[in-house]
Amino acid sequence: MATIQEEENLIDYSPKSPTKGGLKTMPFIIVNETLEKVASYGLQPNMVIYLMKGYNLEAVTATSILNIWSALSHGLALLGAFVSDSFFGRFRVVAIGSISSLFGMTILWLTTMIPPLRPLPCDQFEINECNKPTPAQFFVLLFSFGIIAVGAGFVRPCSIAFGADQLDNKENPKNKRIMESYFNWYYATIGMSTLVATTLIVYIQDAFGWQIGFGIPAILMLFSVSAFLLGSPLYIKVNASESLFTGFFQVLVAAVRKRNINLHSANCGNYYHHSPDSEIQALTNSFRCLDKACIIEDPQIDINRDGSASNPWKLCSVEQVESLKSLLRVVPIWSTNIMVQLSLNQFSFSTLQIQTMNRHIFFSDFEIPAGSFSVFMVITLIIWIALYDRVFVPLMARHTGQQGGLSPVLRMGIGLVLSSAALAISAITEAIRRHIAIDQKDIYPQDGPNIASVDMSAMWFVPQYVLLGLADAFNAIGLVEFLYSELPKSMSSFVVAIFTLGMAVSGFFGSLIVNVLDSVTSYGGEISWLSSNINKGHLDYYYWLLAFFNILNFLYFLLICQYNRPQGPS
């Protein structure tokens, strides 16, 4: 193995820029991404409690806001990737995103320190005497969430690629190993950042209050911005080029414009346009209607002298058409991950449940913060990945001769089953917790998170978090590997954007389910299943409903595997 100095010399040898890029830029980029993750992830676990206590919001309203916030943070990754590829380049987009996150976190921090930015606290001696936030107070809160979401959407899809720009040197014979090492360390720092965020930051919020608990993420984000901008003179800054998104739209527009062309007509034949700088690729039989986008009607008008299309919105290449076809073919399998992501995003209600329980460890005085229990899921994810890669795969290869372990589709299916089991255990655990609470007469007239403690250990929640961690490890990683195997190599950087889009859809879908369920179950003056006083509500029914949806999702997955087998890239 080469030393770091040897790798540095090999990387700096790049003729593109002998004084820029290389390992010397990594501290600035890794620090930027690590601190951004710690800051943003540290805000999420306890946010439902802050919204209910600080803004007097109902549990359903708070959960809906957080689901939409999560959806925007992930969905805007597509916008960040598009803006980066088409207009500003990765450096500017990461810089804009980092500054945006800092601005949003600072505003959120100010809501904890300036009383007029929040409604007055509830009158604990009167029923329903809670002041709701004014439109101005609500606007400031939602504005801070929106600005943070824009920052996350700009930083996350571009940061890893920007780091790869600094190290990628095709003329270096050790380039592949250096890039693999970079990706391993990058994802390792993300895992560590998540652990720090869900333990240390959440503990500080519980122990020292919101002002310090939200102030530290804002300060960390300031260091993140500063570190990234300090490294600016050392970076290789790749200019923006044509975006893959633009190519997809061009195929759709061109196919619509040529919708009246007969694919089997004598005039057109099989005369298709191929990109001058790509290998010859044959059209597949799926989504034949898109083939019209690459039919050359008049070579004298449609083709330039260099072989390129004179109007890319009327004539596309076979490679562009096949890229879009590949994307459409993986959509059914991709859609099955949405339900898993929705199951993983039940932290808001879980935090309310755990807050009512005994969170001490082995009769000690130390109490685990309610928002930190998701760390069991993260730890499970990390441990399983290590065991699978270092133990299971070699053993399987030794006894079966099959390299690479389980197939991506099989792993996805296992993840769906584990997700269903986790929701079923969640429902059983909540039924037990609620039964104990009723026996202890802990149903109080006031709503909100200030419900008396239940004589039940919060460790009952560990099994469901472990199962969710395993479900994520099997399904999410299997999906990413599946996407890489099914999509053309030219779309490899698009895989992350597709995956984050699923997380965004799950956030919006989760918000819809929560609001519809609350309206239906509270109809006619009944107590909602999702009541802010969880002892009055029926979160166990809600979890059973999600478990049922997960089972339907698994059956849908089996149907796809049976009747819609995806094709590999041509």
Coordinates of C-alpha atoms in Angstrom, one line a residue:
M1 CA 0.0 0.0 0.0
A2 CA 1.4 3.4 -1.0
T3 CA 1.9 6.0 1.7
I4 CA -0.3 9.2 1.8
Q5 CA 2.7 11.2 0.5
E6 CA 3.1 8.9 -2.4
E7 CA -0.6 9.2 -3.2
E8 CA -0.3 12.9 -2.9
N9 CA 2.6 13.0 -5.4
L10 CA 0.7 10.8 -7.8
I11 CA -2.4 13.0 -7.6
D12 CA -0.6 16.3 -7.9
Y13 CA 1.2 15.0 -11.0
S14 CA -2.1 15.6 -13.0
P15 CA -1.3 17.8 -16.0
K16 CA -4.7 19.6 -15.6
S17 CA -3.5 21.6 -12.6
P18 CA -0.2 20.7 -11.0
T19 CA -0.7 23.0 -8.0
K20 CA -4.4 22.3 -7.3
G21 CA -6.5 19.4 -6.1
G22 CA -5.1 16.3 -4.4
L23 CA -5.2 15.1 -0.8
K24 CA -4.4 18.6 0.5
T25 CA -8.0 19.7 -0.3
M26 CA -9.6 16.8 1.6
P27 CA -9.5 18.3 5.1
F28 CA -11.5 21.3 3.9
I29 CA -14.1 19.2 2.0
I30 CA -14.5 16.5 4.6
V31 CA -14.8 19.1 7.5
N32 CA -17.4 21.0 5.5
E33 CA -19.5 17.9 4.9
T34 CA -19.0 16.4 8.4
L35 CA -20.0 19.5 10.3
E36 CA -22.9 20.1 8.0
K37 CA -24.2 16.6 8.8
V38 CA -23.7 17.0 12.5
A39 CA -25.4 20.4 12.5
S40 CA -28.4 19.4 10.4
Y41 CA -28.9 15.9 11.8
G42 CA -28.5 17.2 15.3
L43 CA -31.6 19.4 14.9
Q44 CA -34.0 16.7 13.7
P45 CA -34.5 14.1 16.5
N46 CA -35.8 16.6 19.2
M47 CA -37.5 19.0 16.8
V48 CA -41.0 17.6 17.4
I49 CA -40.6 18.4 21.1
Y50 CA -39.5 21.9 20.3
L51 CA -42.5 22.5 18.0
M52 CA -44.9 21.2 20.5
K53 CA -43.4 22.9 23.6
G54 CA -42.1 26.1 22.0
Y55 CA -44.9 26.7 19.4
N56 CA -47.8 24.8 21.0
L57 CA -48.4 22.7 17.9
E58 CA -50.4 19.5 17.8
A59 CA -48.4 16.3 17.3
V60 CA -49.9 15.8 13.8
T61 CA -49.1 19.4 12.7
A62 CA -45.5 19.1 14.1
T63 CA -45.0 15.7 12.4
S64 CA -46.4 17.0 9.1
I65 CA -44.0 19.9 9.1
L66 CA -41.0 17.7 9.9
N67 CA -42.0 15.3 7.1
I68 CA -42.3 18.1 4.6
W69 CA -39.0 19.5 5.8
S70 CA -37.3 16.2 5.3
A71 CA -38.9 15.8 1.9
L72 CA -37.7 19.2 0.8
S73 CA -34.2 18.6 2.1
H74 CA -33.9 15.4 0.0
G75 CA -36.0 16.5 -3.0
L76 CA -34.0 19.7 -3.5
A77 CA -31.0 17.5 -4.1
L78 CA -32.3 17.2 -7.7
L79 CA -32.3 21.0 -8.0
G80 CA -28.8 21.2 -6.5
A81 CA -27.5 18.6 -9.0
F82 CA -29.2 20.4 -11.9
V83 CA -28.0 23.9 -11.0
S84 CA -24.5 22.5 -10.4
D85 CA -24.3 20.6 -13.7
S86 CA -26.0 23.2 -15.9
F87 CA -25.0 26.6 -14.5
F88 CA -22.7 27.3 -11.5
G89 CA -20.5 24.2 -11.1
R90 CA -20.0 22.2 -7.9
F91 CA -17.8 24.7 -6.0
R92 CA -20.3 27.5 -6.2
V93 CA -23.3 25.3 -5.4
V94 CA -21.7 23.8 -2.3
A95 CA -20.6 27.3 -1.2
I96 CA -24.2 28.6 -1.7
G97 CA -25.7 25.6 0.1
S98 CA -23.3 25.9 3.1
I99 CA -24.1 29.6 3.5
S100 CA -27.8 28.9 3.1
S101 CA -27.7 26.3 5.9
L102 CA -25.8 28.6 8.2
F103 CA -28.3 31.4 7.6
G104 CA -31.3 29.1 8.2
M105 CA -29.8 27.6 11.4
T106 CA -29.0 31.1 12.7
I107 CA -32.7 32.1 12.2
L108 CA -33.8 28.9 14.0
W109 CA -31.4 29.7 16.8
L110 CA -32.8 33.2 17.2
T111 CA -36.3 31.7 17.7
T112 CA -35.1 30.2 20.9
M113 CA -33.6 33.5 22.2
I114 CA -36.1 36.2 21.1
P115 CA -39.4 35.6 22.9
P116 CA -41.6 37.6 20.4
L117 CA -40.6 35.0 17.7
R118 CA -42.6 32.3 19.6
P119 CA -46.1 32.2 21.1
L120 CA -46.7 32.5 24.8
P121 CA -46.5 29.1 26.6
C122 CA -49.6 27.2 27.4
D123 CA -51.6 27.9 30.6
Q124 CA -51.1 24.6 32.4
F125 CA -54.0 25.3 34.8
E126 CA -56.6 25.8 32.1
I127 CA -57.7 23.4 29.3
N128 CA -57.2 24.5 25.7
E129 CA -55.5 27.8 26.7
C130 CA -52.6 27.4 24.4
N131 CA -51.7 30.4 22.2
K132 CA -51.1 29.3 18.6
P133 CA -48.2 31.0 16.7
T134 CA -49.1 34.1 14.7
P135 CA -48.7 34.1 10.9
A136 CA -45.5 36.1 11.4
Q137 CA -44.1 33.7 14.0
F138 CA -45.0 30.7 11.8
F139 CA -43.4 32.4 8.7
V140 CA -40.1 32.9 10.5
L141 CA -40.1 29.2 11.7
L142 CA -41.0 27.8 8.2
F143 CA -38.6 30.2 6.5
S144 CA -35.7 28.9 8.6
F145 CA -36.7 25.3 7.7
G146 CA -36.9 26.2 4.1
I147 CA -33.5 27.9 4.0
I148 CA -31.9 24.9 5.8
A149 CA -33.6 22.5 3.2
V150 CA -32.2 24.5 0.3
G151 CA -28.7 24.3 1.9
A152 CA -28.9 20.6 2.4
G153 CA -30.2 20.1 -1.2
F154 CA -27.3 22.0 -2.6
V155 CA -24.5 20.6 -0.4
R156 CA -25.3 16.8 -0.2
P157 CA -25.5 15.8 -3.9
C158 CA -22.5 18.0 -4.9
S159 CA -20.0 17.6 -2.0
I160 CA -19.0 14.0 -2.7
A161 CA -18.6 14.7 -6.4
F162 CA -16.6 17.9 -5.7
G163 CA -14.2 15.9 -3.6
A164 CA -13.9 13.3 -6.3
D165 CA -13.0 16.1 -8.7
Q166 CA -9.9 16.9 -6.6
L167 CA -8.6 13.3 -6.6
D168 CA -9.7 11.9 -10.0
N169 CA -6.7 11.6 -12.2
K170 CA -7.1 9.1 -15.0
E171 CA -3.4 9.2 -15.8
N172 CA -2.5 8.0 -12.3
P173 CA -2.2 4.1 -12.3
K174 CA -3.4 4.1 -8.7
N175 CA -6.4 6.3 -9.4
K176 CA -9.0 3.6 -8.9
R177 CA -7.7 2.6 -5.5
I178 CA -7.4 6.2 -4.4
M179 CA -11.0 6.9 -5.4
E180 CA -12.3 3.8 -3.6
S181 CA -10.4 4.9 -0.5
Y182 CA -11.9 8.3 -0.8
F183 CA -15.5 7.0 -1.0
N184 CA -14.9 4.7 2.0
W185 CA -13.6 7.5 4.2
Y186 CA -16.3 9.8 3.0
Y187 CA -19.1 7.5 4.0
A188 CA -17.3 6.6 7.2
T189 CA -17.3 10.3 8.2
I190 CA -21.0 10.5 7.4
G191 CA -21.7 7.6 9.7
M192 CA -19.6 9.1 12.5
S193 CA -21.4 12.5 12.0
T194 CA -24.8 10.8 12.4
L195 CA -23.7 9.1 15.6
V196 CA -22.4 12.4 17.1
A197 CA -25.5 14.3 16.0
T198 CA -28.0 11.7 17.5
T199 CA -26.0 11.4 20.8
L200 CA -24.0 14.4 21.8
I201 CA -26.1 17.2 20.1
V202 CA -29.4 15.7 21.3
Y203 CA -28.0 15.3 24.8
I204 CA -26.9 18.9 24.9
Q205 CA -30.4 19.9 23.9
D206 CA -32.0 17.9 26.7
A207 CA -29.4 18.9 29.3
F208 CA -28.8 22.6 28.6
G209 CA -32.0 23.7 26.7
W210 CA -32.8 24.9 23.2
Q211 CA -30.7 28.0 23.2
I212 CA -27.4 26.1 23.6
G213 CA -28.8 23.0 21.8
F214 CA -29.6 25.0 18.7
G215 CA -26.7 27.4 19.0
I216 CA -24.0 24.7 18.8
P217 CA -25.3 23.4 15.3
A218 CA -25.3 27.0 14.1
I219 CA -21.7 27.5 15.3
L220 CA -20.6 24.2 13.8
M221 CA -22.1 25.3 10.5
L222 CA -20.1 28.6 10.7
F223 CA -16.9 26.5 11.0
S224 CA -18.1 24.3 8.1
V225 CA -18.6 27.4 5.8
S226 CA -15.2 28.8 6.9
A227 CA -13.3 25.6 6.3
F228 CA -14.8 25.2 2.8
L229 CA -14.1 28.7 1.7
L230 CA -10.5 28.7 3.1
G231 CA -9.7 25.9 0.8
S232 CA -10.9 27.7 -2.3
P233 CA -7.4 28.6 -3.8
L234 CA -6.5 24.9 -3.7
Y235 CA -9.6 23.4 -5.4
I236 CA -9.9 22.1 -8.9
K237 CA -13.2 23.8 -10.1
V238 CA -14.8 21.9 -12.9
N239 CA -17.0 24.1 -15.1
A240 CA -20.7 23.4 -15.6
S241 CA -21.7 21.3 -18.6
E242 CA -24.9 20.0 -20.0
S243 CA -27.1 18.3 -17.4
L244 CA -28.5 14.8 -17.7
F245 CA -31.9 16.3 -16.7
T246 CA -31.8 18.5 -19.8
G247 CA -31.2 15.4 -21.9
F248 CA -34.2 13.7 -20.5
F249 CA -36.4 16.6 -21.3
Q250 CA -35.0 16.9 -24.8
V251 CA -35.9 13.2 -25.5
L252 CA -39.5 13.8 -24.3
V253 CA -39.9 17.0 -26.3
A254 CA -38.4 15.4 -29.4
A255 CA -40.6 12.3 -29.1
V256 CA -43.7 14.5 -28.7
R257 CA -42.8 16.6 -31.7
K258 CA -42.3 13.5 -33.9
R259 CA -45.3 11.6 -32.5
N260 CA -46.9 11.3 -35.9
I261 CA -43.9 9.5 -37.4
N262 CA -44.3 5.8 -38.2
L263 CA -41.4 3.9 -36.8
H264 CA -41.8 1.3 -39.5
S265 CA -42.2 3.7 -42.4
A266 CA -40.0 3.3 -45.4
N267 CA -38.8 6.9 -45.2
C268 CA -37.4 6.6 -41.7
G269 CA -36.3 2.9 -41.7
N270 CA -33.8 2.3 -38.9
Y271 CA -32.0 5.6 -39.5
Y272 CA -31.2 6.6 -35.9
H273 CA -28.8 9.3 -34.7
H274 CA -25.8 8.3 -32.6
S275 CA -23.7 10.7 -30.6
P276 CA -20.3 11.3 -32.3
D277 CA -18.3 10.7 -29.2
S278 CA -20.0 7.5 -27.9
E279 CA -20.0 3.8 -28.8
I280 CA -22.6 2.5 -31.1
Q281 CA -25.6 1.4 -29.0
A282 CA -28.7 -0.5 -30.2
L283 CA -32.2 0.5 -29.2
T284 CA -34.0 -1.8 -26.8
N285 CA -37.6 -2.9 -27.3
S286 CA -39.1 -1.2 -24.2
F287 CA -40.8 2.2 -24.5
R288 CA -40.7 2.1 -28.3
C289 CA -42.5 5.5 -28.5
L290 CA -39.4 7.2 -27.3
D291 CA -37.4 5.9 -30.3
K292 CA -39.0 8.6 -32.4
A293 CA -36.8 11.1 -30.7
C294 CA -33.7 9.8 -32.4
I295 CA -35.0 9.3 -35.9
I296 CA -33.3 11.4 -38.5
E297 CA -35.9 12.9 -40.8
D298 CA -33.5 14.9 -43.1
P299 CA -29.7 14.4 -42.7
Q300 CA -29.0 17.7 -44.4
I301 CA -31.0 19.7 -41.9
D302 CA -30.8 17.6 -38.7
I303 CA -27.1 16.8 -38.6
N304 CA -24.2 19.3 -38.3
R305 CA -20.8 18.7 -40.0
D306 CA -19.3 17.3 -36.9
G307 CA -22.1 14.7 -36.6
S308 CA -24.0 16.4 -33.7
A309 CA -27.7 17.3 -33.9
S310 CA -28.5 20.8 -35.2
N311 CA -31.5 21.0 -32.9
P312 CA -31.1 18.8 -29.7
W313 CA -34.8 19.5 -28.9
K314 CA -35.9 17.9 -32.1
L315 CA -33.3 15.2 -32.6
C316 CA -31.7 13.2 -29.8
S317 CA -29.1 10.5 -29.8
V318 CA -29.8 6.8 -29.2
E319 CA -27.7 7.1 -26.1
Q320 CA -29.9 9.8 -24.7
V321 CA -33.1 7.7 -25.5
E322 CA -31.6 4.6 -23.8
S323 CA -30.6 6.5 -20.7
L324 CA -34.2 7.7 -20.3
K325 CA -35.5 4.2 -21.0
S326 CA -33.2 2.7 -18.3
L327 CA -34.5 5.2 -15.8
L328 CA -38.1 4.4 -16.6
R329 CA -37.4 0.6 -16.3
V330 CA -36.0 0.9 -12.7
V331 CA -38.8 3.2 -11.5
P332 CA -41.1 0.3 -10.3
I333 CA -38.4 -1.3 -8.2
W334 CA -37.2 2.1 -7.0
S335 CA -40.8 2.9 -5.9
T336 CA -40.8 0.0 -3.4
N337 CA -38.2 1.8 -1.3
I338 CA -40.5 4.7 -0.6
M339 CA -42.5 2.7 2.0
V340 CA -39.3 1.6 3.8
Q341 CA -38.1 5.2 4.0
L342 CA -41.5 6.2 5.4
S343 CA -41.1 3.6 8.1
L344 CA -37.7 4.9 9.0
N345 CA -39.1 8.4 9.4
Q346 CA -41.3 7.6 12.4
F347 CA -38.9 9.3 14.8
S348 CA -41.4 12.1 15.7
F349 CA -43.9 9.8 17.3
S350 CA -41.3 7.4 18.6
T351 CA -39.6 10.3 20.4
L352 CA -42.9 11.2 22.1
Q353 CA -43.4 7.6 23.2
I354 CA -39.9 7.2 24.5
Q355 CA -40.1 10.5 26.4
T356 CA -42.8 9.0 28.6
M357 CA -40.8 6.0 29.5
N358 CA -37.9 5.0 31.8
R359 CA -34.8 5.9 29.9
H360 CA -32.2 5.0 32.6
I361 CA -29.5 2.5 31.8
F362 CA -29.1 -0.4 34.3
F363 CA -30.5 1.6 37.2
S364 CA -27.9 4.3 36.8
D365 CA -28.6 8.0 37.1
F366 CA -27.8 8.6 33.4
E367 CA -30.8 9.0 31.2
I368 CA -30.7 8.5 27.5
P369 CA -32.3 11.4 25.6
A370 CA -35.5 10.3 23.8
G371 CA -34.2 11.7 20.5
S372 CA -31.0 9.6 20.7
F373 CA -32.6 6.2 20.4
S374 CA -32.2 6.3 16.7
V375 CA -28.5 5.7 17.3
F376 CA -29.4 2.0 17.8
M377 CA -30.5 1.9 14.2
V378 CA -27.3 3.6 13.0
I379 CA -25.1 1.3 15.0
T380 CA -27.0 -1.8 13.7
L381 CA -26.5 -0.5 10.1
I382 CA -22.8 0.0 10.6
I383 CA -22.2 -3.3 12.3
W384 CA -24.2 -5.3 9.7
I385 CA -22.4 -3.7 6.8
A386 CA -19.1 -4.6 8.3
L387 CA -20.2 -8.2 9.1
Y388 CA -21.8 -8.7 5.7
D389 CA -18.8 -7.4 3.8
R390 CA -16.0 -9.0 5.8
V391 CA -17.7 -12.3 7.0
F392 CA -20.9 -13.2 5.2
V393 CA -19.7 -12.5 1.6
P394 CA -16.4 -14.4 1.9
L395 CA -18.1 -17.4 3.6
M396 CA -20.8 -17.5 0.8
A397 CA -18.1 -17.3 -1.8
R398 CA -16.1 -20.1 -0.2
H399 CA -19.1 -22.5 0.1
T400 CA -21.1 -21.7 -3.0
G401 CA -18.5 -20.1 -5.3
Q402 CA -20.8 -17.1 -5.8
Q403 CA -18.9 -13.9 -5.6
G404 CA -20.5 -10.7 -4.4
G405 CA -22.9 -12.1 -1.8
L406 CA -26.7 -11.9 -2.2
S407 CA -28.2 -10.3 -5.3
P408 CA -29.4 -6.7 -4.9
V409 CA -33.0 -7.7 -5.6
L410 CA -33.0 -10.4 -2.9
R411 CA -31.5 -8.0 -0.4
M412 CA -34.2 -5.5 -1.2
G413 CA -36.9 -8.1 -0.6
I414 CA -35.3 -9.0 2.7
G415 CA -35.3 -5.4 3.7
L416 CA -39.0 -5.1 2.9
V417 CA -39.8 -8.1 5.1
L418 CA -37.7 -6.6 8.0
S419 CA -39.5 -3.3 7.6
S420 CA -42.9 -4.9 8.0
A421 CA -41.7 -6.9 11.1
A422 CA -40.3 -3.7 12.6
L423 CA -43.7 -1.9 12.3
A424 CA -45.5 -4.9 13.7
I425 CA -43.2 -4.9 16.8
S426 CA -43.7 -1.1 17.1
A427 CA -47.4 -1.6 17.2
I428 CA -47.1 -4.4 19.9
T429 CA -44.7 -2.3 22.0
E430 CA -47.0 0.8 21.9
A431 CA -50.0 -1.3 22.9
I432 CA -48.1 -2.6 25.9
R433 CA -46.9 1.0 26.8
R434 CA -50.4 2.4 26.5
H435 CA -51.9 -0.4 28.6
I436 CA -49.4 0.3 31.4
A437 CA -50.1 4.0 31.2
I438 CA -53.8 3.5 31.5
D439 CA -53.3 1.2 34.5
Q440 CA -51.2 3.9 36.1
K441 CA -53.9 6.5 35.3
D442 CA -51.5 8.6 33.4
I443 CA -54.1 10.0 31.0
Y444 CA -54.1 13.7 31.7
P445 CA -56.6 16.3 30.4
Q446 CA -53.9 18.5 28.8
D447 CA -52.4 17.6 25.4
G448 CA -48.8 17.8 24.5
P449 CA -45.5 16.2 25.3
N450 CA -45.7 16.8 29.1
I451 CA -47.3 13.4 30.0
A452 CA -46.2 11.7 33.2
S453 CA -43.6 8.9 33.1
V454 CA -44.7 5.3 32.4
D455 CA -43.2 2.5 34.5
M456 CA -41.7 0.8 31.5
S457 CA -38.2 0.6 30.2
A458 CA -37.5 2.5 26.9
M459 CA -35.2 -0.4 26.0
W460 CA -38.4 -2.1 24.7
F461 CA -37.9 0.2 21.6
V462 CA -34.4 -1.2 20.8
P463 CA -35.6 -4.3 18.9
Q464 CA -37.7 -2.2 16.4
Y465 CA -34.8 0.2 15.9
V466 CA -32.5 -2.8 15.3
L467 CA -34.9 -4.2 12.7
L468 CA -35.2 -0.9 11.0
G469 CA -31.4 -0.6 10.8
L470 CA -31.2 -4.0 9.2
A471 CA -34.1 -3.1 6.8
D472 CA -32.2 0.0 5.7
A473 CA -29.0 -1.9 5.3
F474 CA -30.6 -4.6 3.2
N475 CA -33.0 -2.5 1.2
A476 CA -31.3 0.8 0.7
I477 CA -27.9 -0.5 -0.1
G478 CA -29.4 -3.2 -2.3
L479 CA -31.3 -0.6 -4.2
V480 CA -28.2 1.6 -4.8
E481 CA -26.3 -1.5 -6.1
F482 CA -29.3 -2.4 -8.3
L483 CA -29.5 1.1 -9.8
Y484 CA -25.7 1.1 -10.5
S485 CA -26.1 -2.3 -12.2
E486 CA -29.1 -1.4 -14.3
L487 CA -28.3 2.2 -15.4
P488 CA -25.7 3.1 -18.0
K489 CA -22.3 4.1 -16.6
S490 CA -23.0 7.6 -17.9
M491 CA -25.7 7.9 -15.3
S492 CA -23.7 6.6 -12.3
S493 CA -23.6 10.1 -10.7
F494 CA -27.4 10.2 -11.1
V495 CA -28.0 7.3 -8.7
V496 CA -27.7 9.4 -5.6
A497 CA -30.2 11.9 -6.9
I498 CA -32.7 9.0 -7.7
F499 CA -32.3 7.6 -4.2
T500 CA -32.8 10.9 -2.5
L501 CA -35.9 11.5 -4.6
G502 CA -37.4 8.4 -3.0
M503 CA -36.7 9.8 0.4
A504 CA -38.4 13.1 -0.6
V505 CA -41.5 11.3 -1.9
S506 CA -41.7 9.3 1.4
G507 CA -41.7 12.6 3.3
F508 CA -44.6 14.0 1.4
F509 CA -46.5 10.7 1.5
G510 CA -45.9 10.4 5.2
S511 CA -47.3 13.9 5.8
L512 CA -50.4 13.0 3.7
I513 CA -51.0 9.8 5.6
V514 CA -50.7 11.5 9.0
N515 CA -53.1 14.3 8.1
V516 CA -55.7 12.1 6.4
L517 CA -55.6 9.6 9.3
D518 CA -56.0 12.3 11.9
S519 CA -59.0 13.8 10.1
V520 CA -60.7 10.4 9.6
T521 CA -60.2 9.1 13.1
S522 CA -61.2 12.3 14.8
Y523 CA -64.4 12.7 12.7
G524 CA -67.5 13.2 14.8
G525 CA -65.6 14.4 17.9
E526 CA -63.7 11.1 18.4
I527 CA -60.2 11.2 19.8
S528 CA -57.7 10.9 17.0
W529 CA -55.3 8.0 16.8
L530 CA -52.6 10.5 16.5
S531 CA -53.6 12.7 19.5
S532 CA -50.9 14.9 21.0
N533 CA -51.7 13.1 24.3
I534 CA -50.4 9.7 23.0
N535 CA -52.1 7.9 26.0
K536 CA -55.5 9.0 24.7
G537 CA -54.7 8.2 21.0
H538 CA -53.9 4.9 19.4
L539 CA -50.4 5.0 17.9
D540 CA -50.5 1.2 17.9
Y541 CA -53.3 1.2 15.3
Y542 CA -51.2 3.7 13.3
Y543 CA -48.2 1.3 13.3
W544 CA -50.4 -1.6 12.4
L545 CA -51.7 0.4 9.4
L546 CA -48.1 1.1 8.3
A547 CA -47.2 -2.6 8.8
F548 CA -50.2 -3.4 6.5
F549 CA -48.9 -0.9 3.9
N550 CA -45.5 -2.5 4.1
I551 CA -46.9 -6.0 3.5
L552 CA -48.8 -4.7 0.4
N553 CA -45.6 -3.0 -0.7
F554 CA -43.8 -6.4 -0.4
L555 CA -46.5 -8.1 -2.5
Y556 CA -46.2 -5.3 -5.1
F557 CA -42.4 -5.9 -5.1
L558 CA -42.9 -9.7 -5.8
L559 CA -45.3 -8.8 -8.6
I560 CA -42.7 -6.5 -10.2
C561 CA -40.0 -9.2 -9.9
Q562 CA -42.3 -11.7 -11.5
Y563 CA -43.7 -9.8 -14.4
N564 CA -41.4 -6.8 -15.0
R565 CA -37.8 -8.1 -14.9
P566 CA -35.5 -5.1 -15.6
Q567 CA -33.1 -5.2 -18.4
G568 CA -29.4 -4.4 -18.0
P569 CA -27.9 -1.6 -19.9
S570 CA -27.3 -2.2 -23.6

